[in-house]
mmCIF file of C-alpha atoms in Angstrom:
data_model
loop_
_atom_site.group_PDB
_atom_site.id
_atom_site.type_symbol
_atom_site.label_atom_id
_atom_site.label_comp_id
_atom_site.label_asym_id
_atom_site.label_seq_id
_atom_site.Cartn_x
_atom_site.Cartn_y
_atom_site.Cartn_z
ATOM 1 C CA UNK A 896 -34.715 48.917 -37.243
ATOM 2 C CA UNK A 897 -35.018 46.609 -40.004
ATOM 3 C CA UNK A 898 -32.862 48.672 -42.268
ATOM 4 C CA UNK A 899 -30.661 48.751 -39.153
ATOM 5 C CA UNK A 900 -30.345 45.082 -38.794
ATOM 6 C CA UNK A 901 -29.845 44.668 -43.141
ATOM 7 C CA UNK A 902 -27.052 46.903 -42.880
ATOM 8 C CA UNK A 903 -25.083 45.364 -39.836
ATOM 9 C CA UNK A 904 -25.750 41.780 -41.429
ATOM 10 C CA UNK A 905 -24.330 42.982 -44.414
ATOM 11 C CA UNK A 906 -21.339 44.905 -42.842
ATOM 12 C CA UNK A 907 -20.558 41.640 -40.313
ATOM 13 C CA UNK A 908 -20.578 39.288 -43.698
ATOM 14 C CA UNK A 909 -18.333 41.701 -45.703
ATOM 15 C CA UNK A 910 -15.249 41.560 -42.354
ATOM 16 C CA UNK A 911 -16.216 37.983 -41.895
ATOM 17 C CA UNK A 912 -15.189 37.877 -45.410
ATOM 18 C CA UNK A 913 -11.858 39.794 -44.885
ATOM 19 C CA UNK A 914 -11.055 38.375 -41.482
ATOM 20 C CA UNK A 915 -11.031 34.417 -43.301
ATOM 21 C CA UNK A 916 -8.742 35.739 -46.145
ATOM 22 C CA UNK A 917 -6.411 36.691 -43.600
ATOM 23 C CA UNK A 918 -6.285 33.767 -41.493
ATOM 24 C CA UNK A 919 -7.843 35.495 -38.041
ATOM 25 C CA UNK A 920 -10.515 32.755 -37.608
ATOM 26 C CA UNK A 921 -11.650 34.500 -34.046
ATOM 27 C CA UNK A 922 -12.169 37.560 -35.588
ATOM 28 C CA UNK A 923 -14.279 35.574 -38.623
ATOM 29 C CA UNK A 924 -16.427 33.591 -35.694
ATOM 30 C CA UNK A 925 -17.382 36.903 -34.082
ATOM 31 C CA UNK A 926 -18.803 38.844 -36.916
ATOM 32 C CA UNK A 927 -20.244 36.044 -38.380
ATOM 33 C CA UNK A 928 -22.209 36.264 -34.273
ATOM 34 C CA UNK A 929 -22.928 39.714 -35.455
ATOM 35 C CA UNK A 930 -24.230 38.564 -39.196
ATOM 36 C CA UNK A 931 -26.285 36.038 -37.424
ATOM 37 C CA UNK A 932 -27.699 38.985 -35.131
ATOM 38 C CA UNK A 933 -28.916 40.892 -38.074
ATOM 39 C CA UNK A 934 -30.340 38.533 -40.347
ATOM 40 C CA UNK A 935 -32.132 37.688 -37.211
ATOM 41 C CA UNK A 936 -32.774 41.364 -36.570
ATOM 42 C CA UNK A 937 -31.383 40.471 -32.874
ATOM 43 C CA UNK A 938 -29.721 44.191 -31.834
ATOM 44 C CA UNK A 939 -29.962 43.576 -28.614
ATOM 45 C CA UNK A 940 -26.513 41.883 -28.167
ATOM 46 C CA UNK A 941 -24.913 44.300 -31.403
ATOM 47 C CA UNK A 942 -22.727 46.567 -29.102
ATOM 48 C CA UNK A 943 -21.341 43.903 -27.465
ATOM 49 C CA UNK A 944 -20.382 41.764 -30.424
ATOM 50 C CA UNK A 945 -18.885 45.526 -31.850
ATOM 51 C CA UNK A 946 -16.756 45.465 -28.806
ATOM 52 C CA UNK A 947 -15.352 42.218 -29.061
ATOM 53 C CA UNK A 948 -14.485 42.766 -32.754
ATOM 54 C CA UNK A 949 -13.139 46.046 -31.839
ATOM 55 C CA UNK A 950 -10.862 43.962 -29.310
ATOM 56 C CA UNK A 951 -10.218 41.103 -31.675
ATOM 57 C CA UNK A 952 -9.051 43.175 -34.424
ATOM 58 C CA UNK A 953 -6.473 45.341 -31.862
ATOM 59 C CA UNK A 954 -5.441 41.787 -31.534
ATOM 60 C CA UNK A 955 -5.117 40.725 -35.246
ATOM 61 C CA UNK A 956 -3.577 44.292 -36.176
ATOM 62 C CA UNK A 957 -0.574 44.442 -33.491
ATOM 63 C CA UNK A 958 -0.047 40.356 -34.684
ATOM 64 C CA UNK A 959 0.375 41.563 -38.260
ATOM 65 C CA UNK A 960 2.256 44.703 -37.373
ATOM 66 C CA UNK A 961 4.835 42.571 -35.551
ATOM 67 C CA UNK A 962 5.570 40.118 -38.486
#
C-alpha cells in the first residue's frame, strides 16, 4: 500500500506539473488533491479524485482541440 500511495503521489505531482504548464489550473488543483492523498497514504478517496481528473482532462482536451 505504501508503494501504492509513493507511486500515485508521484504520478499526481508529475500531471500537476503538466496541467500548470498548460494553463488548466482545475485540472492542476485536482491532482495536486490526489498528490496530497498519497503523500498522506489516504487511498480511500483515490478513485474518486481519478474520476474527476479523468473528467477534467475530457474538459481541457476538447478546449484545446477546438482552438
Amino acid at each position: 500500500a505504501q508503494a501504492d500511495a509513493e507511486t500515485i503521489r508521484g504520478q499526481a505531482h508529475s500531471f500537476k506539473g503538466s496541467a500548470s504548464n498548460i494553463c488548466a489550473p482545475m485540472l492542476s488543483n485536482i491532482c495536486f488533491e490526489l498528490e496530497l492523498a498519497g503523500t498522506e497514504s489516504r487511498l480511500d478517496g483515490a478513485e474518486d479524485l481519478l474520476s474527476r481528473i479523468r473528467c477534467e482532462f475530457e474538459s481541457v482536451k476538447a478546449s484545446l482541440n477546438a482552438i
